[in-house]
PDB file of C-alpha atoms in Angstrom:
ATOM      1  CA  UNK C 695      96.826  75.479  93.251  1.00  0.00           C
ATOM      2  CA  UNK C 696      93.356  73.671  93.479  1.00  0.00           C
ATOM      3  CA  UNK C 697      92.515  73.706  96.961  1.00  0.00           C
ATOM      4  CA  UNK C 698      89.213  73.009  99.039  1.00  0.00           C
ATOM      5  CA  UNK C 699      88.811  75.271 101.877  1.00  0.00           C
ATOM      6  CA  UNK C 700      86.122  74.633 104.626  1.00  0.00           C
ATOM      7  CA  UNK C 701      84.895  77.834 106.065  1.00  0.00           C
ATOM      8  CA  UNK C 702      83.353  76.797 109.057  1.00  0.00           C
ATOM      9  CA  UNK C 703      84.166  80.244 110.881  1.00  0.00           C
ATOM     10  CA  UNK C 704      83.416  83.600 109.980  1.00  0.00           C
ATOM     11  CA  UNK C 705      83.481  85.896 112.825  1.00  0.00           C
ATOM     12  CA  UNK C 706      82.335  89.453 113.674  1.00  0.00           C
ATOM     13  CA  UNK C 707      85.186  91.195 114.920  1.00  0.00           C
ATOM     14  CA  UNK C 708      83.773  90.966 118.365  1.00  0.00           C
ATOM     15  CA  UNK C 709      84.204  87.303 118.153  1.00  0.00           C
ATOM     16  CA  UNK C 710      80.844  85.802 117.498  1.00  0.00           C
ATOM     17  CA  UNK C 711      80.836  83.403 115.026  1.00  0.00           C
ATOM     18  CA  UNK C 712      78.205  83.507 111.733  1.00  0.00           C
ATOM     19  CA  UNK C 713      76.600  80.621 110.535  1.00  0.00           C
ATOM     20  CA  UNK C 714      75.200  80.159 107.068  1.00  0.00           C
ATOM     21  CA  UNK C 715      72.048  82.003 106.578  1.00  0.00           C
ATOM     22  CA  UNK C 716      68.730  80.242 106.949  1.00  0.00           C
ATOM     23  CA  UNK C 717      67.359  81.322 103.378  1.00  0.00           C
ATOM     24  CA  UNK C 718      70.495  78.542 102.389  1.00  0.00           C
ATOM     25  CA  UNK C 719      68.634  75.596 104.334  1.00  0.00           C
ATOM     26  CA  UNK C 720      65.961  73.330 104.338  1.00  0.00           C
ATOM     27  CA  UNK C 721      62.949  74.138 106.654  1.00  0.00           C
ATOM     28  CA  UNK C 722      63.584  70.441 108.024  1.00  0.00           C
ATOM     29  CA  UNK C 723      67.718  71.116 108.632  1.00  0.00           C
ATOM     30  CA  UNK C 724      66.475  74.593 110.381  1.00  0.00           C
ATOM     31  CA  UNK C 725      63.942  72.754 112.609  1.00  0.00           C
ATOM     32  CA  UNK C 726      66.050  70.123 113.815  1.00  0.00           C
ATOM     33  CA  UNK C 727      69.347  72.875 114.387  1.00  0.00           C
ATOM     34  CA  UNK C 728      71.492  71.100 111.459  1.00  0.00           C
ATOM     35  CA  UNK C 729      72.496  74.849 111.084  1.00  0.00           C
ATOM     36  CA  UNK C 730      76.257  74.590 109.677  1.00  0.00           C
ATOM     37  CA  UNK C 731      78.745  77.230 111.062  1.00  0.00           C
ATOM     38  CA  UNK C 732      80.368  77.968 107.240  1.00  0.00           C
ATOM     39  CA  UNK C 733      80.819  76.293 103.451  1.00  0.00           C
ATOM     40  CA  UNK C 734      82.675  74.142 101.737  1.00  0.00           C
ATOM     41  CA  UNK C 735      84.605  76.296  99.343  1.00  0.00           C
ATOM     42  CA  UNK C 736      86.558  75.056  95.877  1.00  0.00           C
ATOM     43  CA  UNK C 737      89.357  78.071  95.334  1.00  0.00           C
ATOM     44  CA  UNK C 738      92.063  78.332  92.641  1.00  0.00           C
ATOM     45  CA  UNK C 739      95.191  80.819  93.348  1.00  0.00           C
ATOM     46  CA  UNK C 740      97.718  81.570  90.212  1.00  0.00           C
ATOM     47  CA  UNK C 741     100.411  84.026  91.966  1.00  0.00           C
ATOM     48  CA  UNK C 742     102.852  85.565  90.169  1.00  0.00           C
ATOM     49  CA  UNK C 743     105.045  88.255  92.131  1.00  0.00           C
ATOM     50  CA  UNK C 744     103.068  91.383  92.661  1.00  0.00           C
ATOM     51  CA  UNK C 745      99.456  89.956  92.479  1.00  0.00           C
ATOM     52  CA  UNK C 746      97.033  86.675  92.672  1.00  0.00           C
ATOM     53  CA  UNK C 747      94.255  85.538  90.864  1.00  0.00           C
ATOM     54  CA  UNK C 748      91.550  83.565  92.979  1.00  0.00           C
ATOM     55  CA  UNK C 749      88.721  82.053  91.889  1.00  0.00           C
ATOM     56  CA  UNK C 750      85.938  80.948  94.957  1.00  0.00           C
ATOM     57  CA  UNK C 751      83.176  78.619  94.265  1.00  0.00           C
ATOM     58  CA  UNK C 752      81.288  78.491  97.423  1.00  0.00           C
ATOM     59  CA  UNK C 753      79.378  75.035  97.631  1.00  0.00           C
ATOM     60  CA  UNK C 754      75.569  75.814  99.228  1.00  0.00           C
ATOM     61  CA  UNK C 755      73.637  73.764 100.698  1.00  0.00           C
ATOM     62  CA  UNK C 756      71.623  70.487  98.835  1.00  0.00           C
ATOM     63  CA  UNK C 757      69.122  68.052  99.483  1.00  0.00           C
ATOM     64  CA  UNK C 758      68.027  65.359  97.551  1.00  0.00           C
ATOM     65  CA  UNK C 759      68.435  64.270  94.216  1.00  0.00           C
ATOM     66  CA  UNK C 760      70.123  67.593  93.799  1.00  0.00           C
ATOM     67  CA  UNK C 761      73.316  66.699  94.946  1.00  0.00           C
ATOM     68  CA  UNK C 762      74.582  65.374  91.740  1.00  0.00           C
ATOM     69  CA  UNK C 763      74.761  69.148  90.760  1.00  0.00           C
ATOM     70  CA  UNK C 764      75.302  71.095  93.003  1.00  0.00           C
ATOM     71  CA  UNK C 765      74.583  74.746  93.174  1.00  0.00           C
ATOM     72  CA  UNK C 766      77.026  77.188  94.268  1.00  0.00           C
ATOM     73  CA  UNK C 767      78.071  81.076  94.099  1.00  0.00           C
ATOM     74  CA  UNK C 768      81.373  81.686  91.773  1.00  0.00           C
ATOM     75  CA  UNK C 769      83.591  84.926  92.684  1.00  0.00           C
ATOM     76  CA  UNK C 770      86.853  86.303  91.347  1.00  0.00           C
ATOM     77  CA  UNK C 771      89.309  88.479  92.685  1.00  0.00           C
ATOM     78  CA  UNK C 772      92.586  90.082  91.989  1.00  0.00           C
ATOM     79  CA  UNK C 773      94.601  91.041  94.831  1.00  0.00           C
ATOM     80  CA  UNK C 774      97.846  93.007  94.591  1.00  0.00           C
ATOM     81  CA  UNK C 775      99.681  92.135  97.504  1.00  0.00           C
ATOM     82  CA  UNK C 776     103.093  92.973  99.145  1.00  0.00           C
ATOM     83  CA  UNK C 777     105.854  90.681  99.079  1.00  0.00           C
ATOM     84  CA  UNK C 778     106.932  89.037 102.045  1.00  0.00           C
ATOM     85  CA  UNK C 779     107.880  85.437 103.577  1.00  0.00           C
ATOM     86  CA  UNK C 780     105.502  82.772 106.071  1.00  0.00           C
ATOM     87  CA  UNK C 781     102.734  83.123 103.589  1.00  0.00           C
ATOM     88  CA  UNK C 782     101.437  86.768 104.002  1.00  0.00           C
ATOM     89  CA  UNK C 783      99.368  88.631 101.836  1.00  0.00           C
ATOM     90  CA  UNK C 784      99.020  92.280 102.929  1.00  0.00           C
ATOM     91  CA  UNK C 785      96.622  94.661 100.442  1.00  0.00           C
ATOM     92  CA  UNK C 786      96.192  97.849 102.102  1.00  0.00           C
ATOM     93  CA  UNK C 787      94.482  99.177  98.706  1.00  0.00           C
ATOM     94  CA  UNK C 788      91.525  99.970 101.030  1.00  0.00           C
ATOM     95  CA  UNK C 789      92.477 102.962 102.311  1.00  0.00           C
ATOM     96  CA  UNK C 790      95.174 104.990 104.291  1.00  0.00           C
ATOM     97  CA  UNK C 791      96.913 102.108 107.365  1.00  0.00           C
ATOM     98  CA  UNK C 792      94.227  99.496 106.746  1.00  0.00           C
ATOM     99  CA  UNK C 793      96.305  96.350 105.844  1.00  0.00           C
ATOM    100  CA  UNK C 794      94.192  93.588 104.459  1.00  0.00           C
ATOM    101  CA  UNK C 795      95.964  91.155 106.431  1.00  0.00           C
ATOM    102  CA  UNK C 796      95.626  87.295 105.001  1.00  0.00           C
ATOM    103  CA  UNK C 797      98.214  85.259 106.322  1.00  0.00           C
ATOM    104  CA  UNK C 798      98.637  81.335 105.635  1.00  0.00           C
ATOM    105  CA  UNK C 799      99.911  78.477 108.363  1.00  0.00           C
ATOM    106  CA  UNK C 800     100.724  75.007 107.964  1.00  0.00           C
ATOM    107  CA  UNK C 801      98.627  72.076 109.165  1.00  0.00           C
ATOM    108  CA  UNK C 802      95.507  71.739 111.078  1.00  0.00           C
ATOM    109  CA  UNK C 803      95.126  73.330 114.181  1.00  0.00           C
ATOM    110  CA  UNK C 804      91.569  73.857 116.602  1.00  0.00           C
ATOM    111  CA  UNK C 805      89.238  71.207 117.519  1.00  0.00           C
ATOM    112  CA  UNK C 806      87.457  67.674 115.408  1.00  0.00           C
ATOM    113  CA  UNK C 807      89.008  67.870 112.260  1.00  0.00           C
ATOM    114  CA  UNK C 808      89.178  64.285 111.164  1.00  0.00           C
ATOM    115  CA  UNK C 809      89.077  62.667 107.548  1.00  0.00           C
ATOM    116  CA  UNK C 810      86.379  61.012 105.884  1.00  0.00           C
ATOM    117  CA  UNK C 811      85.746  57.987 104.748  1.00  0.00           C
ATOM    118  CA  UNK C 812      87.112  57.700 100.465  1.00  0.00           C
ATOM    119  CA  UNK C 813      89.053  60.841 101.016  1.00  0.00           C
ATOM    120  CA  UNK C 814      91.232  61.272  97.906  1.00  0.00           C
ATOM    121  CA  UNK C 815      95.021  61.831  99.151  1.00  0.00           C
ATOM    122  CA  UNK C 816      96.257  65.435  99.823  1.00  0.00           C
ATOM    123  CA  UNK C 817      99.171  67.444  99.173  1.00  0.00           C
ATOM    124  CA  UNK C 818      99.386  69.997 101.798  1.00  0.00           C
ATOM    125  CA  UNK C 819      96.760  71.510 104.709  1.00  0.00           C
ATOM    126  CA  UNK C 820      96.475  74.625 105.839  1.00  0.00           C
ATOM    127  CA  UNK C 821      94.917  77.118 107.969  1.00  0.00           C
ATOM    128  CA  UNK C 822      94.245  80.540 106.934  1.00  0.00           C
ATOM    129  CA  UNK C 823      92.651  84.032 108.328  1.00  0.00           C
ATOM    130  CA  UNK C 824      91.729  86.926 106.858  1.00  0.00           C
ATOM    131  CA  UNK C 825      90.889  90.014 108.514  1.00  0.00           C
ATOM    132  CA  UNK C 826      91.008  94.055 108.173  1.00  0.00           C
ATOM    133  CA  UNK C 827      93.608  96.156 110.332  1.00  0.00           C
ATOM    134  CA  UNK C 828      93.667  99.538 111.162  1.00  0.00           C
ATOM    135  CA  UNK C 829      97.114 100.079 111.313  1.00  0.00           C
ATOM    136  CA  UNK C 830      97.460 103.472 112.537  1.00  0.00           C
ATOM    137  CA  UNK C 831      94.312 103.430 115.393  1.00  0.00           C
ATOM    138  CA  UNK C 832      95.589 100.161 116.364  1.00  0.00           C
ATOM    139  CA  UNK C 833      91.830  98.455 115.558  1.00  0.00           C
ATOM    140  CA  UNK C 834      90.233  95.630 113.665  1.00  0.00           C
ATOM    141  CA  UNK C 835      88.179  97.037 111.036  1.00  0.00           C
ATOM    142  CA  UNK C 836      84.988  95.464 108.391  1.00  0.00           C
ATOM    143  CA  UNK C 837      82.074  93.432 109.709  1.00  0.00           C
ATOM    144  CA  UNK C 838      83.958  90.172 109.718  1.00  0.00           C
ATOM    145  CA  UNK C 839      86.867  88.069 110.182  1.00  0.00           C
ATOM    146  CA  UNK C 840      87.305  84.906 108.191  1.00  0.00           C
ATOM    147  CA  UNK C 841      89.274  81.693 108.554  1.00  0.00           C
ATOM    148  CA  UNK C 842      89.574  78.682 106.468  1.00  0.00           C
ATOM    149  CA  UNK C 843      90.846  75.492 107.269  1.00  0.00           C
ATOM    150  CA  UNK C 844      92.481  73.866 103.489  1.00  0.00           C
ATOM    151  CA  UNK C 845      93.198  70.602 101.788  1.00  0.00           C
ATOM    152  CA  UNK C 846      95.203  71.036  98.729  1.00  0.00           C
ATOM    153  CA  UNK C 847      94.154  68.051  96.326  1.00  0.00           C
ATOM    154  CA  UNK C 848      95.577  68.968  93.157  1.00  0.00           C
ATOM    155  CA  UNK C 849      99.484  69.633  92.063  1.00  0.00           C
ATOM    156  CA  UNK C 850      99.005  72.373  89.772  1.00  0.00           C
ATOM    157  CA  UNK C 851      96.076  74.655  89.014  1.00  0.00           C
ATOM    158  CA  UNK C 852      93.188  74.491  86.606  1.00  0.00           C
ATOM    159  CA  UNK C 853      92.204  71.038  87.668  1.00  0.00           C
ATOM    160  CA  UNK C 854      88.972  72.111  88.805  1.00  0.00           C
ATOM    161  CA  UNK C 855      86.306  71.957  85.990  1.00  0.00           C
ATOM    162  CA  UNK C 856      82.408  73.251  86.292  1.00  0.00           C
ATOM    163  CA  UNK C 857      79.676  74.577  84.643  1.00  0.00           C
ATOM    164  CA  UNK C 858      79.228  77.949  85.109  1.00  0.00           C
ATOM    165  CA  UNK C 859      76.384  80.325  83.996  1.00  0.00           C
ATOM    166  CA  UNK C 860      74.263  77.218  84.677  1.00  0.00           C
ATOM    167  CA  UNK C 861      71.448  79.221  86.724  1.00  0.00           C
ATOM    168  CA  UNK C 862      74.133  78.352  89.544  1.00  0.00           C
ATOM    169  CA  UNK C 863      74.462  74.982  89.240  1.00  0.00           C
ATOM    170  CA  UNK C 864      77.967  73.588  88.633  1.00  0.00           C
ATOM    171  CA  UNK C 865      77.915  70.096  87.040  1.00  0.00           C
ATOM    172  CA  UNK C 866      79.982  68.956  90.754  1.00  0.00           C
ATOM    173  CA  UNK C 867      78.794  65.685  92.123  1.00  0.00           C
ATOM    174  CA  UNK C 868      78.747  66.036  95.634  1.00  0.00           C
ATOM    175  CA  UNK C 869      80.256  62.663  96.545  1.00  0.00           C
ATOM    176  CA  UNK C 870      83.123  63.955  94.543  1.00  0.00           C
ATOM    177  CA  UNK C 871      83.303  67.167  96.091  1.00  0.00           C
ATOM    178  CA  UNK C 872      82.912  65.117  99.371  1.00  0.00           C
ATOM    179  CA  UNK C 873      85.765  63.380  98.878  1.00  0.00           C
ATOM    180  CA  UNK C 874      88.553  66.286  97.700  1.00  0.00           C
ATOM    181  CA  UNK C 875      87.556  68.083 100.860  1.00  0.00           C
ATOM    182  CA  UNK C 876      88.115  64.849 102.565  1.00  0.00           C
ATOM    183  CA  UNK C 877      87.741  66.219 106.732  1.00  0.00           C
ATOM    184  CA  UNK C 878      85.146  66.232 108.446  1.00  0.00           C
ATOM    185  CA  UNK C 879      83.939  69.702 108.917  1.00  0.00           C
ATOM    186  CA  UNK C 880      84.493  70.869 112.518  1.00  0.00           C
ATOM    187  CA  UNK C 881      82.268  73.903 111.949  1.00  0.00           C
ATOM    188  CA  UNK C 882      78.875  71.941 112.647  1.00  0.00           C
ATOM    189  CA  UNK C 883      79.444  72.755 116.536  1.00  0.00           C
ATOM    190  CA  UNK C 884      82.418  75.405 116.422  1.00  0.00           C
ATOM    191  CA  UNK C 885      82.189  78.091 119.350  1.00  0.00           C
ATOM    192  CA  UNK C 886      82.069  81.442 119.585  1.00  0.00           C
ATOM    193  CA  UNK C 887      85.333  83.545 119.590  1.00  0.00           C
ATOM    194  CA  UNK C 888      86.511  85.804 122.681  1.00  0.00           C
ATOM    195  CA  UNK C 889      87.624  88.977 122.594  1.00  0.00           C
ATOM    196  CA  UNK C 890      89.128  92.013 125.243  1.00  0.00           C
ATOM    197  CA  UNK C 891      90.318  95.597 124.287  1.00  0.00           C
ATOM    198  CA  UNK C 892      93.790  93.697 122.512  1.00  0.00           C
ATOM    199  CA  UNK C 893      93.027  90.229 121.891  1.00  0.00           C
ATOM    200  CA  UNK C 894      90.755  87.600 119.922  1.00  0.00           C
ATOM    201  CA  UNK C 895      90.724  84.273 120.804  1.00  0.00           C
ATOM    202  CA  UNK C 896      89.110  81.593 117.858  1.00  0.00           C
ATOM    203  CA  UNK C 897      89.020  78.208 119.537  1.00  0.00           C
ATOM    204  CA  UNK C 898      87.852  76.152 116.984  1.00  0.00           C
ATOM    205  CA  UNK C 899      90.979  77.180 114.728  1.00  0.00           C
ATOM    206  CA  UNK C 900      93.154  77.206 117.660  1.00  0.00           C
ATOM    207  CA  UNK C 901      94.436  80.947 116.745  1.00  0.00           C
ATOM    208  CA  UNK C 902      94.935  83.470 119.190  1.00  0.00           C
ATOM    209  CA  UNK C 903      95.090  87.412 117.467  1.00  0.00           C
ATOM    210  CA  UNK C 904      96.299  90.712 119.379  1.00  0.00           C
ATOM    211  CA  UNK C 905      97.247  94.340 118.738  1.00  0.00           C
ATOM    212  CA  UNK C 906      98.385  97.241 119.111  1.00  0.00           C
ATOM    213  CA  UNK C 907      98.872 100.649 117.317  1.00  0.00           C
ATOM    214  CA  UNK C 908     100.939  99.968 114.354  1.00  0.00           C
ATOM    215  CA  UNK C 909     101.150  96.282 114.869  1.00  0.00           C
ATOM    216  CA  UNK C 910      99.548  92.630 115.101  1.00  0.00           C
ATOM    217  CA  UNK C 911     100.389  89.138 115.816  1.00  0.00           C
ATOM    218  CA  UNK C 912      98.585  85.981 114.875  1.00  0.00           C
ATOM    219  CA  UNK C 913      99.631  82.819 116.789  1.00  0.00           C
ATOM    220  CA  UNK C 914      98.655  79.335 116.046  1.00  0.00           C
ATOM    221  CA  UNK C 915      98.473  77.146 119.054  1.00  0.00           C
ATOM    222  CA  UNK C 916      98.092  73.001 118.382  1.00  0.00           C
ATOM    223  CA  UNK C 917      96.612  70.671 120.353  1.00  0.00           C
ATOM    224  CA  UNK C 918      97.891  68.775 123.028  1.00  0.00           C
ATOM    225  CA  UNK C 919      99.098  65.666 121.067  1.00  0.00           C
ATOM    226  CA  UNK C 920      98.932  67.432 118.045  1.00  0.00           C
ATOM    227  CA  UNK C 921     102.177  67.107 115.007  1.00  0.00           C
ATOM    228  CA  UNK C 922     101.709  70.860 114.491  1.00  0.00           C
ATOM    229  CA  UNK C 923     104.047  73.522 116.703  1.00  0.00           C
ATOM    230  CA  UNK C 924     102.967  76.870 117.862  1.00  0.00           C
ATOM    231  CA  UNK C 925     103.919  79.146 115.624  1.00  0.00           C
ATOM    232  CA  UNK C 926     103.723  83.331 115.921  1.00  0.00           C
ATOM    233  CA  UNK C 927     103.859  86.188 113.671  1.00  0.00           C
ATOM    234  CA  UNK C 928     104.100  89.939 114.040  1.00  0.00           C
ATOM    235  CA  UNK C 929     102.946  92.087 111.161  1.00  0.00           C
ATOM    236  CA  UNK C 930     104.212  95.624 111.536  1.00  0.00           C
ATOM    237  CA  UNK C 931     106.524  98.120 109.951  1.00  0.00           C
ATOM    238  CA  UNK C 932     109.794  98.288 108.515  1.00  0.00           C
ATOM    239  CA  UNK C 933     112.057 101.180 108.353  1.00  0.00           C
ATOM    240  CA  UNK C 934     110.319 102.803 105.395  1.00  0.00           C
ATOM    241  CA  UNK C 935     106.821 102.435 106.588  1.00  0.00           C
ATOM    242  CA  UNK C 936     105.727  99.835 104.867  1.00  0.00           C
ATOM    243  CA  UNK C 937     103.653  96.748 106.097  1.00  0.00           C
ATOM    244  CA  UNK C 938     106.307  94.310 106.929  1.00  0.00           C
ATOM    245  CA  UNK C 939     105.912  90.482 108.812  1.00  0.00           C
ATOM    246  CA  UNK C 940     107.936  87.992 110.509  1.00  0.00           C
ATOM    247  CA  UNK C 941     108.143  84.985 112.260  1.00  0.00           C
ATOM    248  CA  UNK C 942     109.414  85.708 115.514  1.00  0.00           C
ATOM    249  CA  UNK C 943     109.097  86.943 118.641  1.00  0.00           C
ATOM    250  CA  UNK C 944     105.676  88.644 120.079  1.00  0.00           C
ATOM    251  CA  UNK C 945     103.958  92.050 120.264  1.00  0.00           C
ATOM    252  CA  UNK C 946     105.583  94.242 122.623  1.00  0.00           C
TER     253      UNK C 946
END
């Protein structure tokens, strides 16, 4: 589907959060600290059973007259995955027990997501992590740890149209692309993560992450007040060795 993501947090696996290079802003946003904690991103999945095909356009920052077309940095990726339920996406094509772990939840968790004003209506939201596991040393691996927070405008993909090849700019209006995100971007203040020996905390998505050798379990916690129940999954083994997950119970 066509879906907008906002990726207001991406983490080092210690937990600090990374926000969007200064060569990307103004000298007038830097100066006065409008330093945003992630982008607006545009994706497209097709999935068939053993594989999907995403397309990223990651929205950079404009000023100006500009933003009637807006420039932005177009990837593609093709990511064999193993089957399994609760929206998980495990690729451990990087190496020997390291799972690419990306696993999907429903709603909105963490803290000031709210929608804007001439929002288009939505299908579905999401939130969504992606990070690298270790399975057999029992240790987050890469430089970061990602996490989205989605809006699914469209009902089928391919709805999404650009320029591309343009010198980077895309032909997207940015009122337009304003209004298909359609939240308010919680990123401009998110916090910092915490972390110990076994567990990351990432308050502005309101996910909590631990492990252990062999395993790890993502839980989303909502809000107080929030329409959104906890929900936690353990990623693990099955009985042939293979990267397994399920919604139930916690890391032992």
């Amino acid at each position: 589907a066509d879906c907008p993501r906002l990726r207001c947090c991406s983490y080092t696996v210690t937990g600090k959060l990374r926000p969007v290079p200064d060569e990307y802003l103004s000298n007038t946003a830097i100066e006065w600290g409008q330093i945003p904690s992630g982008y607006e991103e545009l994706t497209t999945e097709i999935r068939s059973v053993l594989n999907v095909s995403r397309r990223t356009v990651r929205i950079l920052p404009e000023y100006g007259c500009n933003i009637e077309d807006l420039p932005a940095q177009t990837s593609r990726a093709e990511m064999g995955v193993v089957p399994a339920d609760h929206g998980l996406m495990l690729d451990n094509a990087l190496g020997d027990n390291v799972w690419h772990l990306e696993t999907v939840f429903p709603g909105l968790c963490g803290a000031g997501v709210s929608e804007k004003p001439g929002a288009i209506p939505y299908y579905a939201t999401r939130t969504r992590l992606a990070l690298r596991f270790d399975a057999a040393a029992g240790e987050l691996r890469g430089s970061s740890i990602s996490a989205w927070q989605e809006r699914r405008w469209a009902d089928e993909a391919g709805k999404l149209l650009l320029r591309e090849g343009g010198g980077g700019r895309t032909g997207l209006d940015g009122a337009w692309v304003s209004s298909i995100v359609g939240a308010g971007c919680f990123g401009e203040k998110a916090p910092d993560g915490t972390r110990t020996d076994s567990e990351l905390t990432l308050p502005a998505l309101g996910l909590v992450v631990r492990w252990a050798q062999e395993a790890i379990e993502v839980e989303m916690q909502p809000l107080a007040g929030g329409d959104v129940t906890t929900i936690r999954r353990v990623f693990d083994l099955d009985g042939s060795g293979n990267p397994f997950g399920r919604e139930t119970g916690a890391l032992a």
